mmCIF file of C-alpha atoms in Angstrom:
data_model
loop_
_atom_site.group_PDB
_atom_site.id
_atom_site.type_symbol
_atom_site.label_atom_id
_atom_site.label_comp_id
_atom_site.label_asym_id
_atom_site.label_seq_id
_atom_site.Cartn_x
_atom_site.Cartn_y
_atom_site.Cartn_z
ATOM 1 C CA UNK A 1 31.368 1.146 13.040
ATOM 2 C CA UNK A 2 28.549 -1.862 13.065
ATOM 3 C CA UNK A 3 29.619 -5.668 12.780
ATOM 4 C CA UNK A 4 26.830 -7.347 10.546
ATOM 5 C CA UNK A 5 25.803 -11.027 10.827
ATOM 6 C CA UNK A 6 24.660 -10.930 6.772
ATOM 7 C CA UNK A 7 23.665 -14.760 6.578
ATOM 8 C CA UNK A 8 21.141 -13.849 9.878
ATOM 9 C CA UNK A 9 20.141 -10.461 8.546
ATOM 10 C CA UNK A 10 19.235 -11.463 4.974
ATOM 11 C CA UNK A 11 16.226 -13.457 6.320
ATOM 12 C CA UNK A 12 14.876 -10.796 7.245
ATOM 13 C CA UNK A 13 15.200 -8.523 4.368
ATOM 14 C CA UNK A 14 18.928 -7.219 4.350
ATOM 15 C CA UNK A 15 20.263 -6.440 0.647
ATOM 16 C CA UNK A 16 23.498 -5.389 -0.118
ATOM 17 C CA UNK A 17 22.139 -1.780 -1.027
ATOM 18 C CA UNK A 18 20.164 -1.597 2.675
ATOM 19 C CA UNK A 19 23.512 -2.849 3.938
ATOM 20 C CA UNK A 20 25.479 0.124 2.832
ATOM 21 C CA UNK A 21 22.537 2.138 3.778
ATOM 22 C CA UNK A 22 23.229 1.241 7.341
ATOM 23 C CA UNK A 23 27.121 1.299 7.697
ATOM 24 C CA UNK A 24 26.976 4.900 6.218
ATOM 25 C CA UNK A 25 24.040 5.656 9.361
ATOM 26 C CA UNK A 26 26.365 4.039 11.559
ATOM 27 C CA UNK A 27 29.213 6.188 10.599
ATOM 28 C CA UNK A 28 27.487 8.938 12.673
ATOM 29 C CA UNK A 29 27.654 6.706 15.946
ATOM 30 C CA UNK A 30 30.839 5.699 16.182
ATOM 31 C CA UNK A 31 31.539 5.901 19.906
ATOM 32 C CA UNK A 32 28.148 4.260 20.646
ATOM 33 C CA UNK A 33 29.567 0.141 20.935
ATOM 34 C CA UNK A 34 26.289 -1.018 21.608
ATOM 35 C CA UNK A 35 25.092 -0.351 18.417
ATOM 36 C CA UNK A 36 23.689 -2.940 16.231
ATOM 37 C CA UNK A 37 20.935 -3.227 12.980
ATOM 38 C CA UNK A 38 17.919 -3.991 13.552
ATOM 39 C CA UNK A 39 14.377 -4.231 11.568
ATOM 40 C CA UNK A 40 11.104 -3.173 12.788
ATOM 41 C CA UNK A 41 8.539 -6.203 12.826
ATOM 42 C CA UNK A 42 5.687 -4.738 15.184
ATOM 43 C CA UNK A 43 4.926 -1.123 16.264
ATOM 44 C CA UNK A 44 2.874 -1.068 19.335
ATOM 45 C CA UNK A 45 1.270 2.539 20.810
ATOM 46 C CA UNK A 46 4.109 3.082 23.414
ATOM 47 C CA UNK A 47 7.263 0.723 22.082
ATOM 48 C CA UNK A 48 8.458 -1.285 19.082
ATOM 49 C CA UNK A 49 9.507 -4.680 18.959
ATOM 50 C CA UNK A 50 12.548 -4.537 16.409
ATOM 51 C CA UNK A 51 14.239 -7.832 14.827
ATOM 52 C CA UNK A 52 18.324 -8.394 14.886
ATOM 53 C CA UNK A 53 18.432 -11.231 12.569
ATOM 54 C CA UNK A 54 18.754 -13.469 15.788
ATOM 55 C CA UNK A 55 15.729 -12.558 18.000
ATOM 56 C CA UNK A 56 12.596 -9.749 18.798
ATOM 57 C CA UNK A 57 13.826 -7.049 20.864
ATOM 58 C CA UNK A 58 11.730 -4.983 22.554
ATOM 59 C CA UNK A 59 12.611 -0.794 22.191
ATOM 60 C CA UNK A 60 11.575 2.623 22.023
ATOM 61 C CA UNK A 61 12.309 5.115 19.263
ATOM 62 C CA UNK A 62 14.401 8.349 20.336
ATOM 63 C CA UNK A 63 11.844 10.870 21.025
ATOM 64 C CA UNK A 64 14.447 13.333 18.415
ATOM 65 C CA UNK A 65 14.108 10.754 15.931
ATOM 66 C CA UNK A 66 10.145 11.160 16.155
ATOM 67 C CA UNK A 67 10.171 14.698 15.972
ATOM 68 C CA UNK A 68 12.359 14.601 12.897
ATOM 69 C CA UNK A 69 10.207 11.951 10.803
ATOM 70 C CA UNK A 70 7.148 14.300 11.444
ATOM 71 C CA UNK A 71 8.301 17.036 10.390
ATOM 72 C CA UNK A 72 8.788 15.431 7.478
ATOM 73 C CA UNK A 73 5.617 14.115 7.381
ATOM 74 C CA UNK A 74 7.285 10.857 8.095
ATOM 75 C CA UNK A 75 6.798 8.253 11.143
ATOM 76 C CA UNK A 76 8.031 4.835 11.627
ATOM 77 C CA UNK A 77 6.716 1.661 9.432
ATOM 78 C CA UNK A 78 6.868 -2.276 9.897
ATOM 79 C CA UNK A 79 10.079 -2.747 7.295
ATOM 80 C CA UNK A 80 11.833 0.181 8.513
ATOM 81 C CA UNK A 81 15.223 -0.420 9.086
ATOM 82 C CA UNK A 82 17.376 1.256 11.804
ATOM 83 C CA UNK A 83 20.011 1.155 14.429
ATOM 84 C CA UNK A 84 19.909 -0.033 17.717
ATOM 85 C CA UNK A 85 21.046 1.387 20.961
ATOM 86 C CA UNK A 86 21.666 -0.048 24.603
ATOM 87 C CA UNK A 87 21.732 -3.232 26.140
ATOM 88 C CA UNK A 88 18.933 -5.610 27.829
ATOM 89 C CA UNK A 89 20.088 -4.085 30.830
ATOM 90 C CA UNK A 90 19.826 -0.354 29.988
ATOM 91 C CA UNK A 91 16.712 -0.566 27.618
ATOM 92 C CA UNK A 92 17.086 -0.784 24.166
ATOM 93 C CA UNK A 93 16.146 2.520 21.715
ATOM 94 C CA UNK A 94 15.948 2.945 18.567
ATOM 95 C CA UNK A 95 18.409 6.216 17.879
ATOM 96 C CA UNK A 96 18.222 6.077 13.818
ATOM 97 C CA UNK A 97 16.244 4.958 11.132
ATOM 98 C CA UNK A 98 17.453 4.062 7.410
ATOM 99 C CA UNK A 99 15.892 6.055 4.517
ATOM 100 C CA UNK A 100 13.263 3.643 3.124
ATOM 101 C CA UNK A 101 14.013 2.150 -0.419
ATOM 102 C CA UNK A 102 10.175 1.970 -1.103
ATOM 103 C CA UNK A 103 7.448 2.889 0.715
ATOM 104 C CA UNK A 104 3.672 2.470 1.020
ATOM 105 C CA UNK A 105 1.405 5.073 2.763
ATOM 106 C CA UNK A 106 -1.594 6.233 2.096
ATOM 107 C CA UNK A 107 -4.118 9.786 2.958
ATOM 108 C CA UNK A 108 -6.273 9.524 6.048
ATOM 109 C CA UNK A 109 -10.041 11.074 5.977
ATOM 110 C CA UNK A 110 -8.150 14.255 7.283
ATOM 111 C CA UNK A 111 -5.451 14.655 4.817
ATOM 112 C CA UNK A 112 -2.519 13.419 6.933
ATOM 113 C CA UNK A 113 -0.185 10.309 5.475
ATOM 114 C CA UNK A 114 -0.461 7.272 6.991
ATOM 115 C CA UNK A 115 2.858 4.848 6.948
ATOM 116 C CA UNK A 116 1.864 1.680 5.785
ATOM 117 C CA UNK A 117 5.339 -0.348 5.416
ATOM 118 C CA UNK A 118 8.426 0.126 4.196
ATOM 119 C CA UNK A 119 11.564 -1.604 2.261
ATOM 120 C CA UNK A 120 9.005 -3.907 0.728
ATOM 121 C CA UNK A 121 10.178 -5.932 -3.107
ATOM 122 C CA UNK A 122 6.586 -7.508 -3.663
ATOM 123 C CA UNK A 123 3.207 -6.435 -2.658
ATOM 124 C CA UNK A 124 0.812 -9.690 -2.754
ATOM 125 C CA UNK A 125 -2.461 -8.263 -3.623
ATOM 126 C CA UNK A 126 -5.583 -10.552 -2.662
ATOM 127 C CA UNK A 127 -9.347 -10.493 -2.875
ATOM 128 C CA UNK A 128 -11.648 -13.282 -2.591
ATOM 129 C CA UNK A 129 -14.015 -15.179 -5.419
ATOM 130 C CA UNK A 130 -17.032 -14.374 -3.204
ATOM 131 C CA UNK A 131 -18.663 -10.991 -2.491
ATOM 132 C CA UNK A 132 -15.078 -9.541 -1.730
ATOM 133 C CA UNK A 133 -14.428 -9.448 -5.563
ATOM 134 C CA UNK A 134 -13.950 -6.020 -6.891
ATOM 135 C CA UNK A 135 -12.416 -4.722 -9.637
ATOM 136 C CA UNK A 136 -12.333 -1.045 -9.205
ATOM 137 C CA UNK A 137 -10.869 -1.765 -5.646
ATOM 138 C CA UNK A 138 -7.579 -4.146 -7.142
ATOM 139 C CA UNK A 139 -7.055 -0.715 -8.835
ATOM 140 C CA UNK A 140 -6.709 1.362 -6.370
ATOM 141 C CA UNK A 141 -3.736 -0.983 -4.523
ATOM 142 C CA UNK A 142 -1.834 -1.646 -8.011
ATOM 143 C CA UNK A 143 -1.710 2.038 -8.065
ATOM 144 C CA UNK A 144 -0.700 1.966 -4.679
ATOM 145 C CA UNK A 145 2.327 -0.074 -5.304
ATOM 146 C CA UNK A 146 3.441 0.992 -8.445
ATOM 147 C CA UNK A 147 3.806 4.210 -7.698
ATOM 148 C CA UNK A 148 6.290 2.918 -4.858
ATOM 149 C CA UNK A 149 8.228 1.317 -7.588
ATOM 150 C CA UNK A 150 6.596 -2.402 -5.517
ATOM 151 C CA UNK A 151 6.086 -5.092 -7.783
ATOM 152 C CA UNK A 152 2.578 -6.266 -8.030
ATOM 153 C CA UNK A 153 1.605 -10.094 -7.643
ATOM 154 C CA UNK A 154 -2.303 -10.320 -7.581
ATOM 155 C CA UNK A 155 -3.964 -13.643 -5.715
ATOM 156 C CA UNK A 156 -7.497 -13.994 -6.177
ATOM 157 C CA UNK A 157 -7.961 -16.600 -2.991
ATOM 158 C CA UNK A 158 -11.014 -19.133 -1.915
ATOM 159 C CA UNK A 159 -10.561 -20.506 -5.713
ATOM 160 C CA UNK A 160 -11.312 -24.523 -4.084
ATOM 161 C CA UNK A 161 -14.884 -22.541 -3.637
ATOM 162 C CA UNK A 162 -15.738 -21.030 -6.364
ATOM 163 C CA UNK A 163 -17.072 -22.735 -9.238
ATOM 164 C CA UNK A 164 -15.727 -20.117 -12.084
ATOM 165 C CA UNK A 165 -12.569 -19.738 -10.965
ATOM 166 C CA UNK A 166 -11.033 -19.933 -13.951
ATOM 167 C CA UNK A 167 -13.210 -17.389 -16.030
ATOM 168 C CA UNK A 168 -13.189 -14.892 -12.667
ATOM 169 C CA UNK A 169 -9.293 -15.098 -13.436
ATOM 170 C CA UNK A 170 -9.539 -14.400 -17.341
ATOM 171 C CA UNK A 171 -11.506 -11.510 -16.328
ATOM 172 C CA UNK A 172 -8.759 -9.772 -13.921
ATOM 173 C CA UNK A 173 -6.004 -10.734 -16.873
ATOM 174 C CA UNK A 174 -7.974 -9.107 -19.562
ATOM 175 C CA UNK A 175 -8.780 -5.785 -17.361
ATOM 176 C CA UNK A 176 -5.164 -5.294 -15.942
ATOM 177 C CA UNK A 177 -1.930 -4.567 -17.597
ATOM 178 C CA UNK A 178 -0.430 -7.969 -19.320
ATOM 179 C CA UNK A 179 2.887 -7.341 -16.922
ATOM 180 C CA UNK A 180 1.085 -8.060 -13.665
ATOM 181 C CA UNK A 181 0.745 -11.836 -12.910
ATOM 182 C CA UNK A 182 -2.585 -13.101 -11.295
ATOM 183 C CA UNK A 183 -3.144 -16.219 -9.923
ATOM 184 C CA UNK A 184 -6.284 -17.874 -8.897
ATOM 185 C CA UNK A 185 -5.275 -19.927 -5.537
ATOM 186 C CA UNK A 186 -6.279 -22.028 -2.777
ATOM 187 C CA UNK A 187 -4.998 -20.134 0.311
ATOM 188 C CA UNK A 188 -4.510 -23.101 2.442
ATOM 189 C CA UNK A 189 -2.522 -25.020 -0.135
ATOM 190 C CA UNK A 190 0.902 -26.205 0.337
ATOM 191 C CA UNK A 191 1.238 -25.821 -3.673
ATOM 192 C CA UNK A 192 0.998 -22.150 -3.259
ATOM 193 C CA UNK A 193 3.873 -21.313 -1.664
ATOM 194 C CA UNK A 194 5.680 -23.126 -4.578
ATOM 195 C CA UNK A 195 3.743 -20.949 -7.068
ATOM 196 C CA UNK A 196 5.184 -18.184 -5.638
ATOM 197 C CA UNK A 197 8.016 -19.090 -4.995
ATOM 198 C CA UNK A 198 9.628 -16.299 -8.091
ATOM 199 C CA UNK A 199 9.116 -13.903 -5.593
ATOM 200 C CA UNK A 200 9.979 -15.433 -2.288
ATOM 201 C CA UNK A 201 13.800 -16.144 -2.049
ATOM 202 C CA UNK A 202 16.241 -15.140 0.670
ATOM 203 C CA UNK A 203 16.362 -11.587 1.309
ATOM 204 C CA UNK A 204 12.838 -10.367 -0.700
ATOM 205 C CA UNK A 205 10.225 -9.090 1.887
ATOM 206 C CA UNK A 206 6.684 -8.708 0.549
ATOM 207 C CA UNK A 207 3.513 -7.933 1.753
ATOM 208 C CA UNK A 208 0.017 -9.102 1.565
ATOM 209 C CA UNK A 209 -2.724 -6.521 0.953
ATOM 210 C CA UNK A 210 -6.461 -6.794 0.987
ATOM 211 C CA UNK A 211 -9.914 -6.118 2.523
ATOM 212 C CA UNK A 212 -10.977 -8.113 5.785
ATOM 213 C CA UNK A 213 -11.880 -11.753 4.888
ATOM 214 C CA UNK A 214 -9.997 -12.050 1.402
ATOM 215 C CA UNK A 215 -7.637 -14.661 3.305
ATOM 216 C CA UNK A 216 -4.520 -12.859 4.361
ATOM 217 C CA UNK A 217 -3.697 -14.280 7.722
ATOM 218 C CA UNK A 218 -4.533 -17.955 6.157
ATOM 219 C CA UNK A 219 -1.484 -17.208 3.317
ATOM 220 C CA UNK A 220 0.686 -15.690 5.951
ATOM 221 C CA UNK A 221 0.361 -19.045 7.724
ATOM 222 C CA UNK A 222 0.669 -20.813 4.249
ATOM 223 C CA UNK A 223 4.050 -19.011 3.838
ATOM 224 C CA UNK A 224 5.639 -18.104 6.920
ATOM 225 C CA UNK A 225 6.819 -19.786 9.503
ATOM 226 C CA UNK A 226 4.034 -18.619 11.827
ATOM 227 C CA UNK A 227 0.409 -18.990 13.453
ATOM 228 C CA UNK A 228 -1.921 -16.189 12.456
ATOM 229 C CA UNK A 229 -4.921 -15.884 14.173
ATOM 230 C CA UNK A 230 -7.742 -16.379 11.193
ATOM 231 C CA UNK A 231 -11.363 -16.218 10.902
ATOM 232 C CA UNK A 232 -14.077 -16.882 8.780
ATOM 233 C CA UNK A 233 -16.918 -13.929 6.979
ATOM 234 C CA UNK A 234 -19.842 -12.851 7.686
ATOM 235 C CA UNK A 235 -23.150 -15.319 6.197
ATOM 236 C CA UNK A 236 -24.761 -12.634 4.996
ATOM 237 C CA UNK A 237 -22.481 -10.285 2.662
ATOM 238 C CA UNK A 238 -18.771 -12.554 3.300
ATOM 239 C CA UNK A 239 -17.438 -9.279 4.902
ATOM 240 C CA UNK A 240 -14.342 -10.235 6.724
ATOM 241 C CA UNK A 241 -13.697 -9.926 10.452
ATOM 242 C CA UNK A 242 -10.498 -7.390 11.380
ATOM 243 C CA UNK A 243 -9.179 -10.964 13.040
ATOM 244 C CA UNK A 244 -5.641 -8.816 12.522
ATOM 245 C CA UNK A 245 -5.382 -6.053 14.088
ATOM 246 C CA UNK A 246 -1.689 -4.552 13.496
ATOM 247 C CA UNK A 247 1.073 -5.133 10.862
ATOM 248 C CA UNK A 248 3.834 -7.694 11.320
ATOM 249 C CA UNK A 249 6.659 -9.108 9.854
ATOM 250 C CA UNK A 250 7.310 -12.799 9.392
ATOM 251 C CA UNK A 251 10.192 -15.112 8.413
ATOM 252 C CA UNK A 252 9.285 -17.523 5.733
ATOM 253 C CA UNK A 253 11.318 -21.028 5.310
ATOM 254 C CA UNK A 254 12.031 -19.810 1.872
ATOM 255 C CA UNK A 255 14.444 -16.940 3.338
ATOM 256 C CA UNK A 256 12.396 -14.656 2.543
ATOM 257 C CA UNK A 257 10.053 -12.211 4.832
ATOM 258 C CA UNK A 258 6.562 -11.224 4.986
ATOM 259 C CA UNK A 259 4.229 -8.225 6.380
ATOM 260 C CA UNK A 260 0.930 -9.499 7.528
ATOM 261 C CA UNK A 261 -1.912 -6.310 7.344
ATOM 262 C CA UNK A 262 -5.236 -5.526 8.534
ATOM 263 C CA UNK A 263 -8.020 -4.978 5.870
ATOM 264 C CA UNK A 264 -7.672 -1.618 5.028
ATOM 265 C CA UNK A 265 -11.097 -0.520 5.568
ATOM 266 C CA UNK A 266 -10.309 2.698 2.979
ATOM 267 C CA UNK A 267 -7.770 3.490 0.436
ATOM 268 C CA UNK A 268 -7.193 7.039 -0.134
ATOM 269 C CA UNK A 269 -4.086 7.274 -2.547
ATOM 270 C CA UNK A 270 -0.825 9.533 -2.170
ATOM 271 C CA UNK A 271 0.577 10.050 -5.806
ATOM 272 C CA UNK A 272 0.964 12.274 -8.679
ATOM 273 C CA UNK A 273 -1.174 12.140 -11.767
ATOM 274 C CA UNK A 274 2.009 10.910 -13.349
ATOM 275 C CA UNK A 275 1.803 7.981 -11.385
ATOM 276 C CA UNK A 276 -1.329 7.179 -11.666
ATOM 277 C CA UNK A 277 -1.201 7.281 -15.486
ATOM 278 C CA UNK A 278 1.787 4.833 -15.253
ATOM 279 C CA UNK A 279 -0.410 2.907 -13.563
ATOM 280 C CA UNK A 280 -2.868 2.841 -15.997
ATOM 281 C CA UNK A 281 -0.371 2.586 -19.178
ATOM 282 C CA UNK A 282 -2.903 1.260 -21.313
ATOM 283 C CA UNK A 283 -4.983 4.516 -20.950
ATOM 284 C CA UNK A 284 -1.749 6.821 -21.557
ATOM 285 C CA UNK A 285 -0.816 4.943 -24.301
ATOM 286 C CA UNK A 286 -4.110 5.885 -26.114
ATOM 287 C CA UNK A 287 -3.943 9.375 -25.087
ATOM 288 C CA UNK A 288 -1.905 10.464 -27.382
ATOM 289 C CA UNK A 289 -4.190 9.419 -30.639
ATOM 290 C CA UNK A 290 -7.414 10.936 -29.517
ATOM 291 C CA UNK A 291 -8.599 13.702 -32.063
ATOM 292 C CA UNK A 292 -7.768 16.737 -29.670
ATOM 293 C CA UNK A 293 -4.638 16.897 -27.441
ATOM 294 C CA UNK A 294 -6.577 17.672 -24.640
ATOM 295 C CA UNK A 295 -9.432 14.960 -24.720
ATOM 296 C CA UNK A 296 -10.842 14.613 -20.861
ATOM 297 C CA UNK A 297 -12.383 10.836 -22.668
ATOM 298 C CA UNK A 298 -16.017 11.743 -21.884
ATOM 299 C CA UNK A 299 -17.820 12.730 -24.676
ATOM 300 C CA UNK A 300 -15.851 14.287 -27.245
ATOM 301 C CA UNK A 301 -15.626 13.142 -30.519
ATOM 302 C CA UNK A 302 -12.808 11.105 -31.776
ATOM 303 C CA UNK A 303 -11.469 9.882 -28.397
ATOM 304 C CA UNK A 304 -9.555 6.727 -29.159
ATOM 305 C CA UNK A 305 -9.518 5.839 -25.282
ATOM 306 C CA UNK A 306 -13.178 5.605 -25.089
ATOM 307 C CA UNK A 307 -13.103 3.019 -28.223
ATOM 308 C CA UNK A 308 -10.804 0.620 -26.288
ATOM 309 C CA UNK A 309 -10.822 0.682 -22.905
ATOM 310 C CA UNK A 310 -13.257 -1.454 -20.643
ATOM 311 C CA UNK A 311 -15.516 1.247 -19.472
ATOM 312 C CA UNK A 312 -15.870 0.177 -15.732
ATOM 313 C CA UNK A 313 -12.398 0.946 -16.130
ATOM 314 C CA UNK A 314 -11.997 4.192 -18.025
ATOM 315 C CA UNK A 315 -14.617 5.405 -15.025
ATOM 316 C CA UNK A 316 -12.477 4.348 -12.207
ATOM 317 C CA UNK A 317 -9.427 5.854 -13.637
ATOM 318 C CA UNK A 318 -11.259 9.352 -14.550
ATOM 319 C CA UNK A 319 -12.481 9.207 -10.356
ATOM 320 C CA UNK A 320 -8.869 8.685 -9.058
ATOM 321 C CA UNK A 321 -7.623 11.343 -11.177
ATOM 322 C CA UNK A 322 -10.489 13.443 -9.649
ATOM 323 C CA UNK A 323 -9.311 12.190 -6.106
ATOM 324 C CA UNK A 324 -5.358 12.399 -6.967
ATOM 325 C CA UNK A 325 -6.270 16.139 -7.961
ATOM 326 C CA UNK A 326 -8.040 17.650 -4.929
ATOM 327 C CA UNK A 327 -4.975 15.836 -2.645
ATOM 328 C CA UNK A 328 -2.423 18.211 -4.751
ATOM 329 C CA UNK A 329 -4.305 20.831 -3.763
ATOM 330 C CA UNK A 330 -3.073 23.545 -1.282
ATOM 331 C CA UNK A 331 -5.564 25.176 1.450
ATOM 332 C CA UNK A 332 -5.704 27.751 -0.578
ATOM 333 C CA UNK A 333 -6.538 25.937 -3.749
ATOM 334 C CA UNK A 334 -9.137 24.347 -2.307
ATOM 335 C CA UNK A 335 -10.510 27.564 -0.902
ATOM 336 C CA UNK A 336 -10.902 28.828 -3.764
ATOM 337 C CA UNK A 337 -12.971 25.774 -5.565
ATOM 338 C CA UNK A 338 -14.938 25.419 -2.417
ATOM 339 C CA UNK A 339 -15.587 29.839 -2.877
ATOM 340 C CA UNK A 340 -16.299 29.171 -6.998
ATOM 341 C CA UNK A 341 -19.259 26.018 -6.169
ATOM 342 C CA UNK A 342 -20.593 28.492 -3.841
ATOM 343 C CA UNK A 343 -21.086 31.373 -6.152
ATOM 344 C CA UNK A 344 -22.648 28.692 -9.059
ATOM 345 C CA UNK A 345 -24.545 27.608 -6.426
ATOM 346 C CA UNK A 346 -26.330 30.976 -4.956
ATOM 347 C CA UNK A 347 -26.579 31.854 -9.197
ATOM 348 C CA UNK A 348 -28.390 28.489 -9.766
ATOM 349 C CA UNK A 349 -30.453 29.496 -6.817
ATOM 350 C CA UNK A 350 -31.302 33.074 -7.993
ATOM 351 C CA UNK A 351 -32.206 31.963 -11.472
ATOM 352 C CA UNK A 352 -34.559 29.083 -10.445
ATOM 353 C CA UNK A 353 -36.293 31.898 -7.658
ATOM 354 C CA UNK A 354 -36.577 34.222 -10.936
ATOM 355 C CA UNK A 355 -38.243 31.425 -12.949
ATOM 356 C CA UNK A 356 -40.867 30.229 -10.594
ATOM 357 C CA UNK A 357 -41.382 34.357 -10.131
#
């Protein structure tokens, strides 16, 4: 059995559904009196440093518990919740960890997942009025979330600097789904946190995601109860500094909690097509009235996708359902494409050596 301090745990992120989470875990340690819930708000290379409601705690994680996640292709997250075990005395470790409600990760350059954080209610999207605006990258992270079943809040920051703010903004509303609210902001502006303030009562955790420079460590200061190191872009191109370097997890006077990240410096998606098209709804909801069933919206005639969407757009979807396809693909799968280019390849080859001939 585990004694909970709710009113202490709620700021940082306990729900009544994570609670029950955790007293069923707990029912598998009941001789351990010791034991006690904790969330993880830093992960360091050799320890964790793990969040009771009260104060940090320092830990490790149960070398079993490891070896379990990965074989799962699963490792530890900021936002994970788990149990506790041990004293200040005898070392803390952390001997369980909850099943995440959602959870963001994403595909490295080699394939593998990468955890990026877990148990998170609203994913704060940002990108800066200067050279860090991109379309095509905002995206990529709104697929990112949705597919976790995160809501999507997109800040477009530095708007005290921009002169066209306000048409910059019009132009994210009128690309994106109508469900997704966007805000142009001033990141250092008190009125900020009570814009967001929908999102950012006791016992929601969110997190801010971006590229390096787009103003995430200023808003996490804005927000949270804490100092973030911040720093300013580059002259040149206004390419952010990696000023933060890990992910943490911050209490906000609100109640609520918040997971700082580094700019993520690529975004390689882990979903289904079926998630991707919900993320594009607008596009699936066309589908279905081009002239043949299965229009690719390139060239054929009759494509009723192609009439209405934003072409920028159409393109970006039609390359991260290119992407999202070669990641469902097994070794052998991709095998076998790599073994079919080859022969059209060496036949390209023989034909042009035959015409010059």
């Amino acid at each position: 059995m585990i004694n909970f301090d709710f009113a202490s745990l709620r700021l940082i992120g306990l729900s009544p559904a994570i609670a029950n989470q955790l007293h069923a875990l707990a029912a598998n340690f009941t001789e351990d009196t010791t034991l006690q819930a904790a969330r993880i708000s830093e992960i360091h290379r050799e320890s964790l440093v793990l969040h009771n409601g009260h104060i940090s705690l320092q830990a490790r994680a149960l070398p079993r518990l490891l070896h379990d996640l990965a074989a799962d292709e699963l490792s530890l997250a900021v936002g994970d919740w788990g149990l506790l075990s041990g004293t200040a005395d005898t070392n803390y470790q952390l001997i369980a960890r909850m099943p995440a409600l959602t959870h963001l990760a994403r595909r490295d350059n080699e394939g593998r997942l990468q955890a990026l954080a877990s148990n998170i209610d609203t994913a704060l999207l940002v990108m800066g009025l200067d050279n860090d605006f991109n379309l095509r990258r905002l995206e990529r992270y709104l697929a990112l979330v949705q597919a976790a079943g995160v809501t999507p809040v997109v800040l477009l920051t530095k708007a005290d600097m921009h002169a066209h703010a306000a048409a910059r903004e019009a132009e994210v509303v009128q690309r994106l789904s109508a469900s997704v609210p966007v805000f142009a902001i001033n990141g250092l502006s008190t009125s900020t946190a009570e814009l967001l303030s929908p999102w950012m009562s006791a016992g929601q955790t969110l997190i801010l995601l971006g590229s390096s420079g787009a103003g995430k460590s200023t808003l996490t200061n804005t927000l949270a109860s804490s100092r973030q190191a911040t720093g300013s872009v580059r002259a040149g191109d206004n390419r952010g500094h990696h000023t933060t370097t890990a992910r943490t997890l911050h209490q906000c006077p609100s109640g609520a909690c918040i997971i700082d990240t580094p700019g993520l410096r690529s975004l390689q998606l882990n979903l289904d097509e079926g998630a991707l098209s919900a993320s594009f709804a607008d596009i699936d909801a066309l589908t279905g009235l081009c002239q043949f069933r299965d229009c690719s919206h390139q060239s054929e005639p009759g494509c009723a996708v192609r009439a209405a969407i934003d072409e920028d757009r159409l393109k970006n979807y039609q390359k991260l359902l290119r992407e999202t396809r070669r990641n469902q693909q097994s070794p052998l799968d991709k095998i076998a494409v790599r073994s079919k280019w080859k022969v059209l390849m060496r036949s390209v080859k023989e034909r042009d050596k035959l015409k010059r001939s």
